[in-house]
XYZ file of C-alpha atoms in Angstrom:
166
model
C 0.000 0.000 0.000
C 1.361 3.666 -1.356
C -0.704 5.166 0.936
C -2.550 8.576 0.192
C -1.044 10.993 -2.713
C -1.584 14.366 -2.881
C -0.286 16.728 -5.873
C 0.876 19.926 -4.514
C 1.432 21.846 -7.780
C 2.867 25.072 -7.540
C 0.188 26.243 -10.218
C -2.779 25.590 -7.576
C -0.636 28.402 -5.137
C -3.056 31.070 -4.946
C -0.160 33.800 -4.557
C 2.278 31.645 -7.194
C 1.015 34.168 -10.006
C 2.240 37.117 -7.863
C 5.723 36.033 -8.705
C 5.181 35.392 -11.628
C 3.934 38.792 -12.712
C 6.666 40.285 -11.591
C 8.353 39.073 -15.772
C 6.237 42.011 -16.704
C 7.504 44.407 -14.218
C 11.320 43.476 -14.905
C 10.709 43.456 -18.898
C 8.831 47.149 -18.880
C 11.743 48.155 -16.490
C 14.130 46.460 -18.838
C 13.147 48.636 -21.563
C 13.402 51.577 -20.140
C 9.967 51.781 -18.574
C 8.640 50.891 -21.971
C 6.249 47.855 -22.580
C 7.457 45.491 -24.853
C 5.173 45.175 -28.084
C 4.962 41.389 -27.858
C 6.239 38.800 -25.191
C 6.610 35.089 -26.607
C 6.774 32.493 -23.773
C 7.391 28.980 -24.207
C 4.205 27.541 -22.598
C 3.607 24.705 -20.029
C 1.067 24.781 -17.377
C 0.938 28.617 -18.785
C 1.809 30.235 -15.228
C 3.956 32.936 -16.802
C 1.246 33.773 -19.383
C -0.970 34.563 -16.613
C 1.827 36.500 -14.353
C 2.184 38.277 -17.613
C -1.301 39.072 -17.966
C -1.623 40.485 -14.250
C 1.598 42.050 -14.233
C 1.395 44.033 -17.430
C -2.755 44.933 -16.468
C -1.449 46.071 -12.829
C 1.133 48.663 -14.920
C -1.889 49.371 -17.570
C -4.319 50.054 -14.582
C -1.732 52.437 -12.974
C -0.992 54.066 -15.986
C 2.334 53.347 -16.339
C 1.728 51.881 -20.101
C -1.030 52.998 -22.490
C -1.829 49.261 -24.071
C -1.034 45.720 -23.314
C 1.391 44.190 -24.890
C 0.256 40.703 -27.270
C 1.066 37.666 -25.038
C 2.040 35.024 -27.332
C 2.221 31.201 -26.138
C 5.080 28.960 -27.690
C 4.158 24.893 -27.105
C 5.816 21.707 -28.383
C 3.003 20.211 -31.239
C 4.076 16.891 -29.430
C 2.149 18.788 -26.840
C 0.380 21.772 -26.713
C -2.809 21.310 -25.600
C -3.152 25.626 -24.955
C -2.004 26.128 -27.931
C -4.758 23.298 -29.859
C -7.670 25.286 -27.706
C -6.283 28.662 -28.701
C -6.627 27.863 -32.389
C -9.749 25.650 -31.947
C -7.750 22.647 -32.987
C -9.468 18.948 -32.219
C -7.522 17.893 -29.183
C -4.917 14.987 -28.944
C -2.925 12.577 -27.101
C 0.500 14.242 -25.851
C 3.166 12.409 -26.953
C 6.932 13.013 -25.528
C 9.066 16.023 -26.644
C 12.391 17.286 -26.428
C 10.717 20.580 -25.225
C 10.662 18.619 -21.928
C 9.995 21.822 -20.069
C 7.001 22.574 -21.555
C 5.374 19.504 -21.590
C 1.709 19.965 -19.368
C -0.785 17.896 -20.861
C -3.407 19.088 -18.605
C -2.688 22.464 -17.523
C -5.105 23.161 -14.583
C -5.264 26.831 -15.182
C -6.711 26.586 -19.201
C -9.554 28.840 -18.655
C -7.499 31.656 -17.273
C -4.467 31.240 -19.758
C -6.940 31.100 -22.686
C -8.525 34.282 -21.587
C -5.435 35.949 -21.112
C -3.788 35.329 -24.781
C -7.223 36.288 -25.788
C -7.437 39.534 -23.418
C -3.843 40.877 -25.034
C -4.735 40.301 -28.485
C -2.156 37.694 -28.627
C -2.272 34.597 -29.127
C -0.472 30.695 -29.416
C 1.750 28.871 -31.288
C 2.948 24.967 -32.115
C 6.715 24.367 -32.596
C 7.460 21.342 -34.554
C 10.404 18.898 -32.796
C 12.054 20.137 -36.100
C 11.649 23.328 -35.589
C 12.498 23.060 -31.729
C 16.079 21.145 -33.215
C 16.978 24.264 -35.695
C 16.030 27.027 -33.274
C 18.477 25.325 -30.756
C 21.334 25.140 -32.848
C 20.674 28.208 -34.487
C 20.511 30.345 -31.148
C 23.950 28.306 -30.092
C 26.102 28.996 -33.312
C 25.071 32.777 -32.370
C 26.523 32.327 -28.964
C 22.916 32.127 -27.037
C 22.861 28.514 -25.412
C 19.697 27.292 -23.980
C 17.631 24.046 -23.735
C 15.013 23.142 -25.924
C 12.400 24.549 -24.231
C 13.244 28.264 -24.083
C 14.245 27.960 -27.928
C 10.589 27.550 -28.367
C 10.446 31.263 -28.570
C 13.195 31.937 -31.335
C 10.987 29.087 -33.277
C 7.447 31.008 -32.841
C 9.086 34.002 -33.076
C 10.185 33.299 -36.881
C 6.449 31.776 -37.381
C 5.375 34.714 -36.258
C 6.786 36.977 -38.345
C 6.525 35.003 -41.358
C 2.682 35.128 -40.615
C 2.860 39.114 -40.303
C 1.783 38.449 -36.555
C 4.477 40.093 -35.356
């Protein structure tokens, strides 16, 4: 007998998010008190989506920034069940990625993290493990080395402009 399990997810932490807005604070102080135009996160259980979301809206609210900046959501197509509800896509079974980081196949905050890419006029993206592979290498022949799952951004960041979303 394995006795009793109980998850304790940092995502169910009601004051979690409150950390996590502080990425908005740090990226409008970053630029020079400026909002950024868009923010593309690689995208789990989509905690800094929504720390994004309150962050930037506490800074909107006080009327430090005039508009909120597109929230973008980078996932692995191996598994990105935000990103398949975002774009109204028929869900499916997750299946293993090297975007390891990322990979949430039942993130318990959907509601709110749909709402918010919706709320910034953002939006979501799927990475191909492709596409994952080249953004990797690419970032680390240009000196920037980082794991799979933060090159998720460089990835939808090239979709994105290609699509004139960005």
């Amino acid at each position: 007998n394995a006795g009793t399990f109980v998850g304790g997810s940092h995502n169910w932490h009601p004051f979690f998010l409150q950390g996590t807005k502080t990425l908005a604070y740090e990226l409008w102080e970053d630029l020079g008190f400026n909002p950024p135009d868009n923010v593309i996160v690689p995208c789990g259980a989509g905690s800094n989506i929504l720390g994004l979301s309150i962050g930037f809206a506490e800074l909107l609210r006080a009327g430090e920034i005039s508009k909120m900046p597109k929230i973008w959501a980078a996932q692995p197509s191996n598994c990105a069940p935000i990103a398949r509800e975002f774009m109204k896509l028929e869900a499916v079974e997750a299946v293993p990625t090297i975007a390891e980081g990322t990979a949430i196949s039942v993130p318990i905050r959907m509601p709110e993290v749909l709402a918010a890419l919706q709320d910034s006029k953002g939006g979501a993206v799927m990475i191909s493990e492709s596409e994952i592979g080249i953004a990797t290498l690419s970032l680390a022949r240009s000196g920037i080395y980082v794991e799979p799952t933060c090159a998720q951004s460089a990835a939808a960041f090239e979709k994105l402009v290609a699509s004139g979303s960005v």
